[in-house]
Amino acid sequence: QVQLVESGGGSVQAGGSLRLSCAASGYTYKSYCMAWFRQAPGKEREGVAAIYTGVGTGVGSTYYADSVKGRFTISQDNAKNTLYLQMNSLKPGDTGMYYCAADSRLTFYQCTVVAANAGYFHYWGQGTQVTVSS
């Protein structure tokens, strides 16, 4: 059973930066699609970034939503089993609850080319709140 625990959220002014972390445990498969989603009040959960980790074709490939390209960076520290989301030049529109998600069934193509939506992910963290004020 994979467990995901997010941290690093907070309140910042527009233009500021935050780094989210997602500590993962309980991996039983060799490869996973790891992703960050966010959800603002009254809106659907949307994919922000994803990375395909483990072994095989496409390892290390990434996906970014158009709204965050050039501002957010997803990365992983395999030694620490931790996923990160570095968020720079934050905007009020980035406000929301940010969730870490994982799934072992997605291929790298589904993970980072097609960018599977939230319904395809089996494992979720509890979320961390990000609030950006203008």
JSON list of C-alpha atoms in Angstrom, two decimals:
[
{"chain": "A", "resi": 1, "resn": "GLN", "atom": "CA", "xyz": [0.00, 0.00, 0.00]},
{"chain": "A", "resi": 2, "resn": "VAL", "atom": "CA", "xyz": [1.55, 3.27, -1.16]},
{"chain": "A", "resi": 3, "resn": "GLN", "atom": "CA", "xyz": [1.27, 6.15, 1.28]},
{"chain": "A", "resi": 4, "resn": "LEU", "atom": "CA", "xyz": [1.79, 9.76, 0.26]},
{"chain": "A", "resi": 5, "resn": "VAL", "atom": "CA", "xyz": [2.24, 12.69, 2.65]},
{"chain": "A", "resi": 6, "resn": "GLU", "atom": "CA", "xyz": [2.45, 16.25, 1.31]},
{"chain": "A", "resi": 7, "resn": "SER", "atom": "CA", "xyz": [4.01, 19.25, 3.01]},
{"chain": "A", "resi": 8, "resn": "GLY", "atom": "CA", "xyz": [5.30, 22.70, 2.16]},
{"chain": "A", "resi": 9, "resn": "GLY", "atom": "CA", "xyz": [2.12, 24.60, 1.45]},
{"chain": "A", "resi": 10, "resn": "GLY", "atom": "CA", "xyz": [1.49, 28.06, 2.82]},
{"chain": "A", "resi": 11, "resn": "SER", "atom": "CA", "xyz": [0.50, 31.63, 2.07]},
{"chain": "A", "resi": 12, "resn": "VAL", "atom": "CA", "xyz": [2.63, 33.82, -0.17]},
{"chain": "A", "resi": 13, "resn": "GLN", "atom": "CA", "xyz": [2.28, 37.01, -2.14]},
{"chain": "A", "resi": 14, "resn": "ALA", "atom": "CA", "xyz": [2.12, 37.00, -5.90]},
{"chain": "A", "resi": 15, "resn": "GLY", "atom": "CA", "xyz": [5.57, 36.56, -7.38]},
{"chain": "A", "resi": 16, "resn": "GLY", "atom": "CA", "xyz": [6.75, 34.45, -4.47]},
{"chain": "A", "resi": 17, "resn": "SER", "atom": "CA", "xyz": [7.89, 30.84, -4.38]},
{"chain": "A", "resi": 18, "resn": "LEU", "atom": "CA", "xyz": [7.05, 27.65, -2.54]},
{"chain": "A", "resi": 19, "resn": "ARG", "atom": "CA", "xyz": [8.39, 24.11, -2.68]},
{"chain": "A", "resi": 20, "resn": "LEU", "atom": "CA", "xyz": [5.97, 21.29, -2.05]},
{"chain": "A", "resi": 21, "resn": "SER", "atom": "CA", "xyz": [7.18, 17.88, -0.93]},
{"chain": "A", "resi": 22, "resn": "CYS", "atom": "CA", "xyz": [5.51, 14.49, -1.09]},
{"chain": "A", "resi": 23, "resn": "ALA", "atom": "CA", "xyz": [7.05, 11.72, 1.01]},
{"chain": "A", "resi": 24, "resn": "ALA", "atom": "CA", "xyz": [6.21, 8.32, -0.40]},
{"chain": "A", "resi": 25, "resn": "SER", "atom": "CA", "xyz": [6.38, 4.87, 1.15]},
{"chain": "A", "resi": 26, "resn": "GLY", "atom": "CA", "xyz": [5.16, 1.35, 0.46]},
{"chain": "A", "resi": 27, "resn": "TYR", "atom": "CA", "xyz": [6.26, 1.06, -3.17]},
{"chain": "A", "resi": 28, "resn": "THR", "atom": "CA", "xyz": [5.81, -2.46, -4.51]},
{"chain": "A", "resi": 29, "resn": "TYR", "atom": "CA", "xyz": [6.22, -1.90, -8.26]},
{"chain": "A", "resi": 30, "resn": "LYS", "atom": "CA", "xyz": [9.23, -0.83, -10.26]},
{"chain": "A", "resi": 31, "resn": "SER", "atom": "CA", "xyz": [7.66, 2.11, -12.07]},
{"chain": "A", "resi": 32, "resn": "TYR", "atom": "CA", "xyz": [5.12, 4.75, -11.13]},
{"chain": "A", "resi": 33, "resn": "CYS", "atom": "CA", "xyz": [3.53, 7.81, -12.57]},
{"chain": "A", "resi": 34, "resn": "MET", "atom": "CA", "xyz": [3.86, 10.50, -9.90]},
{"chain": "A", "resi": 35, "resn": "ALA", "atom": "CA", "xyz": [1.87, 13.70, -10.25]},
{"chain": "A", "resi": 36, "resn": "TRP", "atom": "CA", "xyz": [0.72, 16.90, -8.62]},
{"chain": "A", "resi": 37, "resn": "PHE", "atom": "CA", "xyz": [-2.89, 17.97, -8.89]},
{"chain": "A", "resi": 38, "resn": "ARG", "atom": "CA", "xyz": [-4.62, 21.03, -7.50]},
{"chain": "A", "resi": 39, "resn": "GLN", "atom": "CA", "xyz": [-8.19, 21.93, -6.73]},
{"chain": "A", "resi": 40, "resn": "ALA", "atom": "CA", "xyz": [-9.61, 25.37, -6.16]},
{"chain": "A", "resi": 41, "resn": "PRO", "atom": "CA", "xyz": [-12.98, 25.85, -4.41]},
{"chain": "A", "resi": 42, "resn": "GLY", "atom": "CA", "xyz": [-15.83, 25.07, -6.77]},
{"chain": "A", "resi": 43, "resn": "LYS", "atom": "CA", "xyz": [-13.53, 23.75, -9.48]},
{"chain": "A", "resi": 44, "resn": "GLU", "atom": "CA", "xyz": [-12.51, 20.32, -10.68]},
{"chain": "A", "resi": 45, "resn": "ARG", "atom": "CA", "xyz": [-9.20, 18.79, -9.68]},
{"chain": "A", "resi": 46, "resn": "GLU", "atom": "CA", "xyz": [-6.67, 19.55, -12.42]},
{"chain": "A", "resi": 47, "resn": "GLY", "atom": "CA", "xyz": [-3.29, 18.11, -13.25]},
{"chain": "A", "resi": 48, "resn": "VAL", "atom": "CA", "xyz": [-0.37, 20.45, -12.69]},
{"chain": "A", "resi": 49, "resn": "ALA", "atom": "CA", "xyz": [2.70, 18.31, -13.37]},
{"chain": "A", "resi": 50, "resn": "ALA", "atom": "CA", "xyz": [3.71, 14.67, -13.65]},
{"chain": "A", "resi": 51, "resn": "ILE", "atom": "CA", "xyz": [6.88, 12.59, -13.81]},
{"chain": "A", "resi": 52, "resn": "TYR", "atom": "CA", "xyz": [7.39, 8.96, -14.78]},
{"chain": "A", "resi": 53, "resn": "THR", "atom": "CA", "xyz": [9.73, 7.23, -12.35]},
{"chain": "A", "resi": 54, "resn": "GLY", "atom": "CA", "xyz": [11.30, 3.82, -11.96]},
{"chain": "A", "resi": 55, "resn": "VAL", "atom": "CA", "xyz": [12.73, 1.72, -14.80]},
{"chain": "A", "resi": 56, "resn": "GLY", "atom": "CA", "xyz": [12.16, 1.27, -18.50]},
{"chain": "A", "resi": 57, "resn": "THR", "atom": "CA", "xyz": [11.10, 3.44, -21.38]},
{"chain": "A", "resi": 58, "resn": "GLY", "atom": "CA", "xyz": [10.30, 7.03, -20.58]},
{"chain": "A", "resi": 59, "resn": "VAL", "atom": "CA", "xyz": [11.80, 7.19, -17.11]},
{"chain": "A", "resi": 60, "resn": "GLY", "atom": "CA", "xyz": [12.32, 10.80, -16.15]},
{"chain": "A", "resi": 61, "resn": "SER", "atom": "CA", "xyz": [9.84, 12.18, -18.67]},
{"chain": "A", "resi": 62, "resn": "THR", "atom": "CA", "xyz": [7.70, 15.03, -17.39]},
{"chain": "A", "resi": 63, "resn": "TYR", "atom": "CA", "xyz": [4.45, 16.83, -18.08]},
{"chain": "A", "resi": 64, "resn": "TYR", "atom": "CA", "xyz": [3.37, 20.36, -17.20]},
{"chain": "A", "resi": 65, "resn": "ALA", "atom": "CA", "xyz": [0.04, 22.05, -17.60]},
{"chain": "A", "resi": 66, "resn": "ASP", "atom": "CA", "xyz": [0.26, 25.06, -19.91]},
{"chain": "A", "resi": 67, "resn": "SER", "atom": "CA", "xyz": [-0.68, 27.36, -17.04]},
{"chain": "A", "resi": 68, "resn": "VAL", "atom": "CA", "xyz": [2.47, 26.46, -15.07]},
{"chain": "A", "resi": 69, "resn": "LYS", "atom": "CA", "xyz": [5.08, 25.86, -17.78]},
{"chain": "A", "resi": 70, "resn": "GLY", "atom": "CA", "xyz": [8.22, 27.83, -17.13]},
{"chain": "A", "resi": 71, "resn": "ARG", "atom": "CA", "xyz": [7.22, 28.53, -13.50]},
{"chain": "A", "resi": 72, "resn": "PHE", "atom": "CA", "xyz": [6.87, 25.09, -11.86]},
{"chain": "A", "resi": 73, "resn": "THR", "atom": "CA", "xyz": [9.37, 22.23, -11.79]},
{"chain": "A", "resi": 74, "resn": "ILE", "atom": "CA", "xyz": [8.61, 18.65, -10.77]},
{"chain": "A", "resi": 75, "resn": "SER", "atom": "CA", "xyz": [11.44, 16.47, -9.52]},
{"chain": "A", "resi": 76, "resn": "GLN", "atom": "CA", "xyz": [12.12, 13.40, -7.45]},
{"chain": "A", "resi": 77, "resn": "ASP", "atom": "CA", "xyz": [14.79, 12.36, -4.98]},
{"chain": "A", "resi": 78, "resn": "ASN", "atom": "CA", "xyz": [14.88, 8.57, -5.24]},
{"chain": "A", "resi": 79, "resn": "ALA", "atom": "CA", "xyz": [17.15, 8.20, -2.23]},
{"chain": "A", "resi": 80, "resn": "LYS", "atom": "CA", "xyz": [14.59, 10.00, -0.06]},
{"chain": "A", "resi": 81, "resn": "ASN", "atom": "CA", "xyz": [11.50, 8.62, -1.86]},
{"chain": "A", "resi": 82, "resn": "THR", "atom": "CA", "xyz": [10.28, 12.18, -2.10]},
{"chain": "A", "resi": 83, "resn": "LEU", "atom": "CA", "xyz": [8.54, 14.04, -4.91]},
{"chain": "A", "resi": 84, "resn": "TYR", "atom": "CA", "xyz": [8.89, 17.81, -5.16]},
{"chain": "A", "resi": 85, "resn": "LEU", "atom": "CA", "xyz": [7.12, 20.66, -6.87]},
{"chain": "A", "resi": 86, "resn": "GLN", "atom": "CA", "xyz": [9.11, 23.88, -7.03]},
{"chain": "A", "resi": 87, "resn": "MET", "atom": "CA", "xyz": [6.71, 26.74, -7.68]},
{"chain": "A", "resi": 88, "resn": "ASN", "atom": "CA", "xyz": [8.08, 30.12, -8.72]},
{"chain": "A", "resi": 89, "resn": "SER", "atom": "CA", "xyz": [6.42, 33.35, -9.85]},
{"chain": "A", "resi": 90, "resn": "LEU", "atom": "CA", "xyz": [3.24, 32.32, -8.12]},
{"chain": "A", "resi": 91, "resn": "LYS", "atom": "CA", "xyz": [-0.03, 33.92, -9.15]},
{"chain": "A", "resi": 92, "resn": "PRO", "atom": "CA", "xyz": [-3.38, 34.23, -7.34]},
{"chain": "A", "resi": 93, "resn": "GLY", "atom": "CA", "xyz": [-4.74, 31.72, -9.86]},
{"chain": "A", "resi": 94, "resn": "ASP", "atom": "CA", "xyz": [-2.38, 29.11, -8.41]},
{"chain": "A", "resi": 95, "resn": "THR", "atom": "CA", "xyz": [-4.34, 29.12, -5.15]},
{"chain": "A", "resi": 96, "resn": "GLY", "atom": "CA", "xyz": [-5.81, 25.78, -4.18]},
{"chain": "A", "resi": 97, "resn": "MET", "atom": "CA", "xyz": [-5.31, 22.49, -2.40]},
{"chain": "A", "resi": 98, "resn": "TYR", "atom": "CA", "xyz": [-2.39, 20.64, -3.90]},
{"chain": "A", "resi": 99, "resn": "TYR", "atom": "CA", "xyz": [-2.39, 16.85, -3.95]},
{"chain": "A", "resi": 100, "resn": "CYS", "atom": "CA", "xyz": [0.31, 14.31, -4.66]},
{"chain": "A", "resi": 101, "resn": "ALA", "atom": "CA", "xyz": [-0.82, 11.22, -6.58]},
{"chain": "A", "resi": 102, "resn": "ALA", "atom": "CA", "xyz": [0.73, 7.97, -7.76]},
{"chain": "A", "resi": 103, "resn": "ASP", "atom": "CA", "xyz": [-0.20, 5.01, -9.90]},
{"chain": "A", "resi": 104, "resn": "SER", "atom": "CA", "xyz": [1.79, 2.00, -11.09]},
{"chain": "A", "resi": 105, "resn": "ARG", "atom": "CA", "xyz": [-0.50, 1.08, -13.98]},
{"chain": "A", "resi": 106, "resn": "LEU", "atom": "CA", "xyz": [0.09, 4.11, -16.18]},
{"chain": "A", "resi": 107, "resn": "THR", "atom": "CA", "xyz": [2.67, 3.98, -18.94]},
{"chain": "A", "resi": 108, "resn": "PHE", "atom": "CA", "xyz": [5.03, 6.91, -19.46]},
{"chain": "A", "resi": 109, "resn": "TYR", "atom": "CA", "xyz": [2.91, 7.85, -22.48]},
{"chain": "A", "resi": 110, "resn": "GLN", "atom": "CA", "xyz": [-0.26, 8.00, -20.40]},
{"chain": "A", "resi": 111, "resn": "CYS", "atom": "CA", "xyz": [1.60, 9.76, -17.60]},
{"chain": "A", "resi": 112, "resn": "THR", "atom": "CA", "xyz": [3.51, 12.50, -19.39]},
{"chain": "A", "resi": 113, "resn": "VAL", "atom": "CA", "xyz": [2.28, 12.68, -22.99]},
{"chain": "A", "resi": 114, "resn": "VAL", "atom": "CA", "xyz": [-1.45, 12.22, -22.68]},
{"chain": "A", "resi": 115, "resn": "ALA", "atom": "CA", "xyz": [-1.41, 13.39, -19.04]},
{"chain": "A", "resi": 116, "resn": "ALA", "atom": "CA", "xyz": [-3.89, 11.08, -17.38]},
{"chain": "A", "resi": 117, "resn": "ASN", "atom": "CA", "xyz": [-6.57, 12.83, -15.38]},
{"chain": "A", "resi": 118, "resn": "ALA", "atom": "CA", "xyz": [-7.25, 12.39, -11.69]},
{"chain": "A", "resi": 119, "resn": "GLY", "atom": "CA", "xyz": [-9.56, 9.43, -12.19]},
{"chain": "A", "resi": 120, "resn": "TYR", "atom": "CA", "xyz": [-6.69, 7.23, -13.29]},
{"chain": "A", "resi": 121, "resn": "PHE", "atom": "CA", "xyz": [-4.65, 7.63, -10.10]},
{"chain": "A", "resi": 122, "resn": "HIS", "atom": "CA", "xyz": [-5.05, 5.10, -7.32]},
{"chain": "A", "resi": 123, "resn": "TYR", "atom": "CA", "xyz": [-2.99, 6.61, -4.52]},
{"chain": "A", "resi": 124, "resn": "TRP", "atom": "CA", "xyz": [-3.48, 10.11, -3.08]},
{"chain": "A", "resi": 125, "resn": "GLY", "atom": "CA", "xyz": [-2.07, 12.24, -0.31]},
{"chain": "A", "resi": 126, "resn": "GLN", "atom": "CA", "xyz": [-4.18, 14.34, 2.03]},
{"chain": "A", "resi": 127, "resn": "GLY", "atom": "CA", "xyz": [-3.29, 17.61, 0.31]},
{"chain": "A", "resi": 128, "resn": "THR", "atom": "CA", "xyz": [-1.51, 20.81, 1.28]},
{"chain": "A", "resi": 129, "resn": "GLN", "atom": "CA", "xyz": [-3.03, 24.29, 0.91]},
{"chain": "A", "resi": 130, "resn": "VAL", "atom": "CA", "xyz": [-1.39, 26.95, -1.22]},
{"chain": "A", "resi": 131, "resn": "THR", "atom": "CA", "xyz": [-2.74, 30.50, -1.04]},
{"chain": "A", "resi": 132, "resn": "VAL", "atom": "CA", "xyz": [-1.36, 33.27, -3.23]},
{"chain": "A", "resi": 133, "resn": "SER", "atom": "CA", "xyz": [-2.46, 36.81, -2.52]},
{"chain": "A", "resi": 134, "resn": "SER", "atom": "CA", "xyz": [-2.26, 39.73, -4.92]}
]
